[in-house]
Short mmCIF file of N, CA, C and O in Angstrom, two decimals:
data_model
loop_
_atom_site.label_atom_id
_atom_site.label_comp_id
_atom_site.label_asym_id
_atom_site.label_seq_id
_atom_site.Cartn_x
_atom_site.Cartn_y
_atom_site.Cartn_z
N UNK O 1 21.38 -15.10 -7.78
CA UNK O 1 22.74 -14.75 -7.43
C UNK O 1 23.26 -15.87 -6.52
O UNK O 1 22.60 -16.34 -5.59
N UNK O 2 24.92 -16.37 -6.99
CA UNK O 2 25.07 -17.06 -5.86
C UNK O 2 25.65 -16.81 -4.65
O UNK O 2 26.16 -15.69 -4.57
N UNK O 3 25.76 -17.63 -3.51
CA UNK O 3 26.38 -16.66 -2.01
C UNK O 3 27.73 -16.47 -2.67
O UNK O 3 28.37 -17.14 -3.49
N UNK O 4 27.96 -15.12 -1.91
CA UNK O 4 29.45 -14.98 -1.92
C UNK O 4 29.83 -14.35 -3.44
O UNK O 4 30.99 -14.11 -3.80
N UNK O 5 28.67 -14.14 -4.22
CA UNK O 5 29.36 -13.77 -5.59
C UNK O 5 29.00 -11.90 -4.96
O UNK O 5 30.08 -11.54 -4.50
N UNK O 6 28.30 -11.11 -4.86
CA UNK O 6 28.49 -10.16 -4.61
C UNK O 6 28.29 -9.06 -3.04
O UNK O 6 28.69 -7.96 -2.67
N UNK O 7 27.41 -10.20 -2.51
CA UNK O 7 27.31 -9.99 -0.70
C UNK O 7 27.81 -10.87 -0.25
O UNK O 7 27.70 -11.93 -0.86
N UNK O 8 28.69 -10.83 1.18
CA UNK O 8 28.97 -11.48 1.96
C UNK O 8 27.62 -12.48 2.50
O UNK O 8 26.47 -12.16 2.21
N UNK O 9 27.94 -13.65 3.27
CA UNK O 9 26.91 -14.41 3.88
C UNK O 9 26.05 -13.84 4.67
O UNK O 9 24.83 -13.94 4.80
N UNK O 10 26.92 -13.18 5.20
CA UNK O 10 26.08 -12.35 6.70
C UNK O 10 25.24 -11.05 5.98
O UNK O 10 24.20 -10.62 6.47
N UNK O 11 25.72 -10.63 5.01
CA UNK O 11 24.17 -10.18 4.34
C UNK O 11 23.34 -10.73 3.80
O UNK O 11 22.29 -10.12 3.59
N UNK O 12 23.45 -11.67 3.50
CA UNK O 12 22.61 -12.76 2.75
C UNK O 12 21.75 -13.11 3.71
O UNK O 12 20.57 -13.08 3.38
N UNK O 13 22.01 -13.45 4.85
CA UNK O 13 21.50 -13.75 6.16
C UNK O 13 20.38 -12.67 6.49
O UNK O 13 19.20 -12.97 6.65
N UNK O 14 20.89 -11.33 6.56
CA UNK O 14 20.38 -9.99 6.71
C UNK O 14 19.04 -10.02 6.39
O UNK O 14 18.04 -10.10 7.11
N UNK O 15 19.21 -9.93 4.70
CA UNK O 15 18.29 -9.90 3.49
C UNK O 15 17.12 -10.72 3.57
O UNK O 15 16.00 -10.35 3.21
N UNK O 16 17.52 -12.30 4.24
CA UNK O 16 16.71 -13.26 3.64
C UNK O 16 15.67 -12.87 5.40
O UNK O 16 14.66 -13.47 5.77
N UNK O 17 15.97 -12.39 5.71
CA UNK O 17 15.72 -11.90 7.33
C UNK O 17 14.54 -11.10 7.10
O UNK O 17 13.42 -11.18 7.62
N UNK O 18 15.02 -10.25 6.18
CA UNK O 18 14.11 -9.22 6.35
C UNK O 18 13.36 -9.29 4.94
O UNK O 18 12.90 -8.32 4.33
N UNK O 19 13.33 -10.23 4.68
CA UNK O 19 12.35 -10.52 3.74
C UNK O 19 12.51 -9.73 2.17
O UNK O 19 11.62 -9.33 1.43
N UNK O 20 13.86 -9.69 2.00
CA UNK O 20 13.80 -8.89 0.59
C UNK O 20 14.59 -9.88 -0.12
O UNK O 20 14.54 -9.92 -1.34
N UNK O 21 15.20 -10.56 0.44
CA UNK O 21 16.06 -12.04 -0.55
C UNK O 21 15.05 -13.38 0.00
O UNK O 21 14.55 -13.53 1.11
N UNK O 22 14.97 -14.24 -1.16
CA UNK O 22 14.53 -15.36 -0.44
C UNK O 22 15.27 -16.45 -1.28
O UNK O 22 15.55 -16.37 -2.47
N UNK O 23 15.55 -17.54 -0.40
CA UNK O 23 16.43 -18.55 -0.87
C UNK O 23 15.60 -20.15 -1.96
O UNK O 23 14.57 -20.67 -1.52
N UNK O 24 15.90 -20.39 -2.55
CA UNK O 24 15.69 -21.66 -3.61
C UNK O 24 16.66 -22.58 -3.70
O UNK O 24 16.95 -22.80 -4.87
N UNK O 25 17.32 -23.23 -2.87
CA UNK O 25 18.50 -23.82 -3.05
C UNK O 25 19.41 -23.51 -2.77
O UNK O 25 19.62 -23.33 -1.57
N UNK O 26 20.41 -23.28 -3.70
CA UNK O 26 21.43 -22.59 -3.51
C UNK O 26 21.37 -20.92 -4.39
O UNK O 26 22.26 -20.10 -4.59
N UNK O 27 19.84 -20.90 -4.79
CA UNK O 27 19.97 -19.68 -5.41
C UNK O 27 19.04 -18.70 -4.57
O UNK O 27 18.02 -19.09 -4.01
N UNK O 28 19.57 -17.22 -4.53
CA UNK O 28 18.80 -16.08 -3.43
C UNK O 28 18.51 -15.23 -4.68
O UNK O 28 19.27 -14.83 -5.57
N UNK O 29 17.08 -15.06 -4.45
CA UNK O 29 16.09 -14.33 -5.44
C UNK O 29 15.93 -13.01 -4.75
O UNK O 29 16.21 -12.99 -3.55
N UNK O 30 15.50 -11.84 -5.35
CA UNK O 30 15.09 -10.43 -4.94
C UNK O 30 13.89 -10.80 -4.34
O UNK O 30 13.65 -11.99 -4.55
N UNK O 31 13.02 -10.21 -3.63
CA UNK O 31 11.63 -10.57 -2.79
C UNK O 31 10.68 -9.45 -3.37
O UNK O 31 9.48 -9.46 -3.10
N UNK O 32 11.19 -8.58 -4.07
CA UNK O 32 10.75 -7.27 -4.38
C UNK O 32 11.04 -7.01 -6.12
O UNK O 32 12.09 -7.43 -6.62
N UNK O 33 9.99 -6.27 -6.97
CA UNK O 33 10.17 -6.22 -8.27
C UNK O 33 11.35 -4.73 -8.83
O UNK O 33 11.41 -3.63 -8.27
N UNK O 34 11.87 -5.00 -9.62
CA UNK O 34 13.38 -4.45 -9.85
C UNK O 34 12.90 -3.78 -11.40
O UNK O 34 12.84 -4.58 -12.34
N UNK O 35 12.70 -2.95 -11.55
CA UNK O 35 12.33 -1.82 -13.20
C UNK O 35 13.74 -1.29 -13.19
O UNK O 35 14.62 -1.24 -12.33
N UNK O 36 13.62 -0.83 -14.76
CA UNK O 36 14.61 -0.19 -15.09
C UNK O 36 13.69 1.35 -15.35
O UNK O 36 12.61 1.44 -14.77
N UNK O 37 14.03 2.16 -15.96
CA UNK O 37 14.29 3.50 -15.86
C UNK O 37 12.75 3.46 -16.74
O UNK O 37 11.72 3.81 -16.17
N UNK O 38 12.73 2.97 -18.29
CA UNK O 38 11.90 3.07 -18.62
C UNK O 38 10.27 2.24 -18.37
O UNK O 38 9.11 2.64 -18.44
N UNK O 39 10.90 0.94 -18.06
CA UNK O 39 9.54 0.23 -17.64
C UNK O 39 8.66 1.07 -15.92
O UNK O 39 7.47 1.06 -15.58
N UNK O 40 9.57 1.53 -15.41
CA UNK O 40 9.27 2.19 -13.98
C UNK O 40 8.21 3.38 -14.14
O UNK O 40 7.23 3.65 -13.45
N UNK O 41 8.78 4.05 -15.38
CA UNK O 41 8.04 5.23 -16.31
C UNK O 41 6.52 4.62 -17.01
O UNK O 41 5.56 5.38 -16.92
N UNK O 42 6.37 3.76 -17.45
CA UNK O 42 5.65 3.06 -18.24
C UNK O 42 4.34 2.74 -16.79
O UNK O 42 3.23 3.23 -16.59
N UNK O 43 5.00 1.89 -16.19
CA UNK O 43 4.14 1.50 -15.13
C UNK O 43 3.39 2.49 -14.54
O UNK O 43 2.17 2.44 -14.36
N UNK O 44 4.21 3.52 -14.20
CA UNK O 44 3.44 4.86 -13.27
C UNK O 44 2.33 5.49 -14.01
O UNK O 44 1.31 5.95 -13.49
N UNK O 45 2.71 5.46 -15.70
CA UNK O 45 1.30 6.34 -16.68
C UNK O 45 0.38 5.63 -16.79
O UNK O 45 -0.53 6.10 -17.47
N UNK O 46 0.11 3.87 -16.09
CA UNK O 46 -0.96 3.34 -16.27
C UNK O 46 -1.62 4.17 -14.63
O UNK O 46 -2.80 4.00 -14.32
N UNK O 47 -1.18 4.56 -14.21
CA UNK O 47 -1.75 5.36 -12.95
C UNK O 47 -1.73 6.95 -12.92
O UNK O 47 -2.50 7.53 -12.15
N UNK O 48 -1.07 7.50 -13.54
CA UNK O 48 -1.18 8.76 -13.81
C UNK O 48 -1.86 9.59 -13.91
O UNK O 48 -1.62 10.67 -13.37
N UNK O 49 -3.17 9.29 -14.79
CA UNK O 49 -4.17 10.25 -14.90
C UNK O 49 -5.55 10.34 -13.76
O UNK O 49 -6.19 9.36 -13.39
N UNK O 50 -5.71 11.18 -13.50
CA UNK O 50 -7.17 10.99 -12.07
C UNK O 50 -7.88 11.36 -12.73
O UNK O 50 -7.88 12.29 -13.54
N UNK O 51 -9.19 9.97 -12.16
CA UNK O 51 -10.56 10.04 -12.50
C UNK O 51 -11.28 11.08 -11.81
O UNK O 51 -11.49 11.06 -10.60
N UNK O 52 -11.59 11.85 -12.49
CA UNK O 52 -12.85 12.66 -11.92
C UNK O 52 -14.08 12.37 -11.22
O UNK O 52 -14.53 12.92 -10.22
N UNK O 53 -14.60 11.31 -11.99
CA UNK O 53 -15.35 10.72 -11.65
C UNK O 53 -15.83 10.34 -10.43
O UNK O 53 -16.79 10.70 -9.75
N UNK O 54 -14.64 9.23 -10.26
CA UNK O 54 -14.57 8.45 -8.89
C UNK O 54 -13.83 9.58 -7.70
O UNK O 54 -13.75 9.09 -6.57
N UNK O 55 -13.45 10.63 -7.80
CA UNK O 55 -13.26 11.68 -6.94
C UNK O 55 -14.60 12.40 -6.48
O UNK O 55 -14.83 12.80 -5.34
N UNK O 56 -15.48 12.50 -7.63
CA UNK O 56 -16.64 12.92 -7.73
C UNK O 56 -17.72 12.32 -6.84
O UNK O 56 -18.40 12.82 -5.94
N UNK O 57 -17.67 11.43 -7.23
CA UNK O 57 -18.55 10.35 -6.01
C UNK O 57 -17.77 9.80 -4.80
O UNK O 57 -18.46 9.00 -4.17
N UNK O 58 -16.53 10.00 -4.29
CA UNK O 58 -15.95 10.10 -3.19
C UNK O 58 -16.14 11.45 -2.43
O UNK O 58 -16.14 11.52 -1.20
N UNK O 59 -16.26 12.21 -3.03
CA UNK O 59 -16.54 13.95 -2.41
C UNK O 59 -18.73 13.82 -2.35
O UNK O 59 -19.41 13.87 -1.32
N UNK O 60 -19.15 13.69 -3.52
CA UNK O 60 -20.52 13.43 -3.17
C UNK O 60 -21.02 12.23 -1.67
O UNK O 60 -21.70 12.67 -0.74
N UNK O 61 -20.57 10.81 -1.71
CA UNK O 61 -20.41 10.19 -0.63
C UNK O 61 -19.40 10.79 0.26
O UNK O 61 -18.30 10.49 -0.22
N UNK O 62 -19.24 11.54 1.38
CA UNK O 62 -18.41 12.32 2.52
C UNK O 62 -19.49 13.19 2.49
O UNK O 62 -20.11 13.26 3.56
N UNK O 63 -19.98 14.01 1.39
CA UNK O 63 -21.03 15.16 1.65
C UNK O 63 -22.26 14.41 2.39
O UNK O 63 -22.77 14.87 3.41
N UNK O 64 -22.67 13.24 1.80
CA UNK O 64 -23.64 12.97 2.31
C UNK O 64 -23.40 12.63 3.60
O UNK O 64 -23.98 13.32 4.44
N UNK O 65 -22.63 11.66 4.01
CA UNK O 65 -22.12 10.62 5.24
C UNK O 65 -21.91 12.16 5.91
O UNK O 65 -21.45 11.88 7.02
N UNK O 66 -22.01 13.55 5.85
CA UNK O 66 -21.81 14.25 6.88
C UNK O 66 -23.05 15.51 7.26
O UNK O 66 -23.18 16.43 8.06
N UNK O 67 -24.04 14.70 5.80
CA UNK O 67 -25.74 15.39 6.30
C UNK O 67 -25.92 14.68 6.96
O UNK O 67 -26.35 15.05 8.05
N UNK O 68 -25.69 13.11 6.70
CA UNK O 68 -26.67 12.01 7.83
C UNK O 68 -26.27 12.19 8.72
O UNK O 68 -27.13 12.21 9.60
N UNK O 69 -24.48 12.52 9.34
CA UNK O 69 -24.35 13.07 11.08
C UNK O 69 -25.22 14.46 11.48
O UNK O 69 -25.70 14.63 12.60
N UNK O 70 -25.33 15.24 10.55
CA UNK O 70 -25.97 16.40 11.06
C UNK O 70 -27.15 15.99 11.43
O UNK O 70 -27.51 16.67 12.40
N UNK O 71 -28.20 14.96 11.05
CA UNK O 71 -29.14 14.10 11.52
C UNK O 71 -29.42 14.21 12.54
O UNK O 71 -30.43 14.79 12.92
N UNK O 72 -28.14 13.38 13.63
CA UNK O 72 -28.50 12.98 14.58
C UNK O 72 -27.55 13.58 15.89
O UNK O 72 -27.78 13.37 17.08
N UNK O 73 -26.57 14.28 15.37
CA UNK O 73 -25.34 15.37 16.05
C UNK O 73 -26.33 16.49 16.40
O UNK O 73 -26.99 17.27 15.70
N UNK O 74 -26.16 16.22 18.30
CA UNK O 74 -26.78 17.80 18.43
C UNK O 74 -26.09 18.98 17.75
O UNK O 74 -24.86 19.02 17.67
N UNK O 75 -26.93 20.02 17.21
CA UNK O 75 -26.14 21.26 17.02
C UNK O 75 -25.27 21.76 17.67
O UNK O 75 -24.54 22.55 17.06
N UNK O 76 -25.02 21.54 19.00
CA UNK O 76 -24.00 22.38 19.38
C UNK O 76 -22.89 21.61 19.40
O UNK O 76 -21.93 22.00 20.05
N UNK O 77 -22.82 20.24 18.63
CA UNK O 77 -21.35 19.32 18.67
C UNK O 77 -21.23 19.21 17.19
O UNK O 77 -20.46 18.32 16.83
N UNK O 78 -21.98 20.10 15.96
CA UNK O 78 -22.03 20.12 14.52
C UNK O 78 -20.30 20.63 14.20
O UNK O 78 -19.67 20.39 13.17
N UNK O 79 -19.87 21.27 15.26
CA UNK O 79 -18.12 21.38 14.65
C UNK O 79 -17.20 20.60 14.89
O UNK O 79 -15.97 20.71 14.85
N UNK O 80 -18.38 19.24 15.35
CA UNK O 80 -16.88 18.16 15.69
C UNK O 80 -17.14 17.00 14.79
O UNK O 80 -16.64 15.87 14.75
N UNK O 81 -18.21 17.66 13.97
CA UNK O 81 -18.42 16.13 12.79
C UNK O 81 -17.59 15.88 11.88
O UNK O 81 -17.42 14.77 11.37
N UNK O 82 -16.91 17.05 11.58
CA UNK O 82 -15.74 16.98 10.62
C UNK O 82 -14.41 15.75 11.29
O UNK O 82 -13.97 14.90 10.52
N UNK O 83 -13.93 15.82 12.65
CA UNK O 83 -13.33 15.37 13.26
C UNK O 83 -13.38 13.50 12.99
O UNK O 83 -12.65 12.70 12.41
N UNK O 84 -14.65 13.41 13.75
CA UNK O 84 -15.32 12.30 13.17
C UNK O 84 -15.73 11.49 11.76
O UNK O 84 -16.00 10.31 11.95
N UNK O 85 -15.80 11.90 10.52
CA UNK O 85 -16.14 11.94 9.32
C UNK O 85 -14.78 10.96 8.71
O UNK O 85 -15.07 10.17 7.81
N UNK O 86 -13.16 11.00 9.24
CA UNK O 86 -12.30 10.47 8.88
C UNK O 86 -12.59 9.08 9.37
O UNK O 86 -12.77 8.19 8.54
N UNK O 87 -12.65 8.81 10.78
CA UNK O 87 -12.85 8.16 11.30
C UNK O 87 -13.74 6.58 10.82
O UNK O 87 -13.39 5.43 10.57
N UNK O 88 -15.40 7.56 10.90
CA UNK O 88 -16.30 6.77 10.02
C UNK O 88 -15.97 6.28 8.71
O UNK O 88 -16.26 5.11 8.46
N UNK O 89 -15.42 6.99 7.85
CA UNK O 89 -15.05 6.58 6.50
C UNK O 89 -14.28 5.96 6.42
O UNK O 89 -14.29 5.21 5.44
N UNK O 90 -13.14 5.90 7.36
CA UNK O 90 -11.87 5.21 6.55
C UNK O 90 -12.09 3.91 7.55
O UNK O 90 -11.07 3.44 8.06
N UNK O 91 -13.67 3.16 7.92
CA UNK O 91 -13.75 1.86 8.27
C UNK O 91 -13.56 1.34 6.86
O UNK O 91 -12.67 0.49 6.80
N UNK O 92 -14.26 1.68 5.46
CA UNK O 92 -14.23 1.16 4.54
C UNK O 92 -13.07 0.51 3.76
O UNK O 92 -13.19 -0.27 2.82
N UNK O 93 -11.90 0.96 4.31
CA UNK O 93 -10.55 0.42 4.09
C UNK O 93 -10.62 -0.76 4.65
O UNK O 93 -10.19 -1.62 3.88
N UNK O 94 -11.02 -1.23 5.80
CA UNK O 94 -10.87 -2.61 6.43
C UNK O 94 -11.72 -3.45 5.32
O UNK O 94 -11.23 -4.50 4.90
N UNK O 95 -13.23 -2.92 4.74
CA UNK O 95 -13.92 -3.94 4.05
C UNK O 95 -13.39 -4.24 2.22
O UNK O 95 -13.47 -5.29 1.58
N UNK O 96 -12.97 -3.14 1.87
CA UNK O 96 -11.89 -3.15 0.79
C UNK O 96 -10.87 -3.94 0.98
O UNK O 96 -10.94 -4.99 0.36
N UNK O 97 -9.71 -3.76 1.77
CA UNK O 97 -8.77 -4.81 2.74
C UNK O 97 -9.52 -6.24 2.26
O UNK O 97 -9.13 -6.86 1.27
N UNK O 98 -10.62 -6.69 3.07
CA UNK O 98 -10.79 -8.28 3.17
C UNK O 98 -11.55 -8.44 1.84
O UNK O 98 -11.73 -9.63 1.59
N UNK O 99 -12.05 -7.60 0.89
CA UNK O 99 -12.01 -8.27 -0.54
C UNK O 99 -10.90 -8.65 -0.79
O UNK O 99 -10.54 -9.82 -0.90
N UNK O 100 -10.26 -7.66 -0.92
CA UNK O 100 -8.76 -7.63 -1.61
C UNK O 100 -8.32 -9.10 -1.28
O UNK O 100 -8.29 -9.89 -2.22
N UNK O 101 -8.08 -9.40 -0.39
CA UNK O 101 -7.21 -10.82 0.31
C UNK O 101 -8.32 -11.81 -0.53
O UNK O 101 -8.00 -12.65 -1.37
N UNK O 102 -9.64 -11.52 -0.11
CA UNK O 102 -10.30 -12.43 -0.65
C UNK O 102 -9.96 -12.91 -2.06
O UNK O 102 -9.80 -14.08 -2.38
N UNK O 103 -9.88 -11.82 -2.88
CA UNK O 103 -9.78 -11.64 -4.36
C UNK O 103 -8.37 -12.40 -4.58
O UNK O 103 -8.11 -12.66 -5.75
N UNK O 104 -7.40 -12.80 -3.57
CA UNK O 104 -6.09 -12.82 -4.00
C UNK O 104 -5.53 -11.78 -4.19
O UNK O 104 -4.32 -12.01 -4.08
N UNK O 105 -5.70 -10.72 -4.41
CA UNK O 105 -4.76 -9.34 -4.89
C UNK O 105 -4.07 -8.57 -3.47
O UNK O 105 -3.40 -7.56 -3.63
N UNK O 106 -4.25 -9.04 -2.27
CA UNK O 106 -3.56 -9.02 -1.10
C UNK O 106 -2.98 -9.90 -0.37
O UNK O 106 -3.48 -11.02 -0.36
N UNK O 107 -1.84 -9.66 0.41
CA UNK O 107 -1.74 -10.80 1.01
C UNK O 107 -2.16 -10.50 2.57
O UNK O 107 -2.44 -9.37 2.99
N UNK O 108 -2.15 -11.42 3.15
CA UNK O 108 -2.94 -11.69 4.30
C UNK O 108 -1.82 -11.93 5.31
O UNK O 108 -1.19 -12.96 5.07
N UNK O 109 -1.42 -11.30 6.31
CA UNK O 109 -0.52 -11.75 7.37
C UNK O 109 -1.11 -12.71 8.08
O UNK O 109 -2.19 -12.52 8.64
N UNK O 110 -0.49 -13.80 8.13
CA UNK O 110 -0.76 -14.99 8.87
C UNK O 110 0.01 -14.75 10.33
O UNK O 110 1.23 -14.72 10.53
N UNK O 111 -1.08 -14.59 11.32
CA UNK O 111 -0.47 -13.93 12.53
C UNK O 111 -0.10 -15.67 13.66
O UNK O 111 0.26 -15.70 14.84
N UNK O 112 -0.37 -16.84 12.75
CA UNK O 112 0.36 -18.06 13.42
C UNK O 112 1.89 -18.26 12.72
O UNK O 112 2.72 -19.01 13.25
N UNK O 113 2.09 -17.72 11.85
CA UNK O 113 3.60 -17.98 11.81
C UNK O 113 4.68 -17.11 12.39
O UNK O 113 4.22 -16.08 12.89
N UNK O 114 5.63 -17.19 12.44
CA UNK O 114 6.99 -16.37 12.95
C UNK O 114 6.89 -15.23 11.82
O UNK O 114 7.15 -15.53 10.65
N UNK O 115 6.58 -14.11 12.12
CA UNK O 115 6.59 -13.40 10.97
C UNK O 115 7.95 -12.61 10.87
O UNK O 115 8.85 -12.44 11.69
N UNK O 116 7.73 -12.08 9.19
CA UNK O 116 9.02 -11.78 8.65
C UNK O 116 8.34 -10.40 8.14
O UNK O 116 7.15 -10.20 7.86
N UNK O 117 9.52 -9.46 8.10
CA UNK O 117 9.19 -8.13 7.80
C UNK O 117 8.23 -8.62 6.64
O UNK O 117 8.49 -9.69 6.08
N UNK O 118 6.96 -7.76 6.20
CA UNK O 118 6.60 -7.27 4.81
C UNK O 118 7.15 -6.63 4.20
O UNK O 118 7.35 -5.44 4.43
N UNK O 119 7.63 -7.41 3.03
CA UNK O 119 8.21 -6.57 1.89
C UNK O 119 7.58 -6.10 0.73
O UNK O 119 8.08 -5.83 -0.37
N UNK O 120 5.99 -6.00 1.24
CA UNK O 120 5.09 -5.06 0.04
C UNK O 120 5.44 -3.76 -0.25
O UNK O 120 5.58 -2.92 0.64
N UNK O 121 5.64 -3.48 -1.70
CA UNK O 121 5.66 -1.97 -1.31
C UNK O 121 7.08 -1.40 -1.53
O UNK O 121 7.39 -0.21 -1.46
N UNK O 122 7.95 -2.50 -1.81
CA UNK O 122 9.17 -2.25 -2.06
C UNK O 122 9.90 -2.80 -3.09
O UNK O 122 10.04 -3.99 -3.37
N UNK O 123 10.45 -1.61 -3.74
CA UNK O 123 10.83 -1.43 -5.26
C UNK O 123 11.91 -0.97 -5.50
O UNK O 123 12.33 -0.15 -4.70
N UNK O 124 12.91 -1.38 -6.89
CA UNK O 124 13.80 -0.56 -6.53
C UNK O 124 13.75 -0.55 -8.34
O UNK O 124 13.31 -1.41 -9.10
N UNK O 125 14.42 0.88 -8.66
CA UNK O 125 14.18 1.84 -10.07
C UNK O 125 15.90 1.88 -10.55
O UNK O 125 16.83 2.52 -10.08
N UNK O 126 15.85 1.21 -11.32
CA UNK O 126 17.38 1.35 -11.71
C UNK O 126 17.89 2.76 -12.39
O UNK O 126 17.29 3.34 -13.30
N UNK O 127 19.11 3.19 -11.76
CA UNK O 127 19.35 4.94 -12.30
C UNK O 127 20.21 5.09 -11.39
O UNK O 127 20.61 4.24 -10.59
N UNK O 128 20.58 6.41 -11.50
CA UNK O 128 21.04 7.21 -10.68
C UNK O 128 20.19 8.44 -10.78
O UNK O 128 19.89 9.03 -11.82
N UNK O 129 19.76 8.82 -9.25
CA UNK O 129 18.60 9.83 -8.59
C UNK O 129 19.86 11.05 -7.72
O UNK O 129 20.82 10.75 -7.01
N UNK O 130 19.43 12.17 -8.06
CA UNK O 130 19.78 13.22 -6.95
C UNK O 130 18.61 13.73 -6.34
O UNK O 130 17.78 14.02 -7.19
N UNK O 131 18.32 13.91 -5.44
CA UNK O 131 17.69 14.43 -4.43
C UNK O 131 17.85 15.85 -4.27
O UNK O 131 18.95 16.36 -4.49
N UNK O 132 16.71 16.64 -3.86
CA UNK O 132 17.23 18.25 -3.76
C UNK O 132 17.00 18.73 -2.29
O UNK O 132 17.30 19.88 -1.97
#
């Protein structure tokens, strides 16, 4: 899009600010991927269906990870392992996390530059939506 054809500058400014426009010249690109009605639909049924499976062995691993606290949790603090159990487990997000980046399939905030909002995560579905 070029400036001035459908936002003013000072949104352009806004946008490129907050990381959802980014500039090429004289041309300002979306920062974020743009579906229409049916590809948006399409995309979501490659995610749609839940594995059993891998729920299966996420519920079997938590069962266990909360015999091995009963291990070593005196009995009379056995009703606070549940408390704890989130805690312990969801370190595994950090080591998932630094594959991910590793793999390329994340990006990595570079905490030496001037940072700019993240605009992961943001999509927009062409339509008109009512809300209830």
């Amino acid at each position: 899009m070029a400036p001035g054809e459908l936002l003013s500058e000072e949104d352009l400014v806004c946008l490129v600010q907050n990381n959802l426009l980014c500039r090429e010249g004289d041309v300002y690109k979306l920062n974020f991927p743009c579906f229409t009605w049916e590809q948006f639909t399409e995309f979501c049924a490659l995610y749609g269906e839940e594995d059993a499976r891998t729920d299966d062995r996420l519920g079997d691993w938590i069962l266990s990870v909360r015999r091995s606290f009963e291990g070593f949790v005196p009995r009379r603090l056995h009703g606070q392992i549940n408390q704890w159990l989130p805690v312990y487990c969801g370190e595994l997000i950090a080591h998932v996390m630094e594959e991910l980046i590793r793999r390329g399939r994340l990006n990595a905030l570079d905490q030496t530059e001037d940072q700019k909002p993240v605009a992961d995560g943001v999509f927009y579905v062409e339509g008109v939506f009512h809300f209830i």
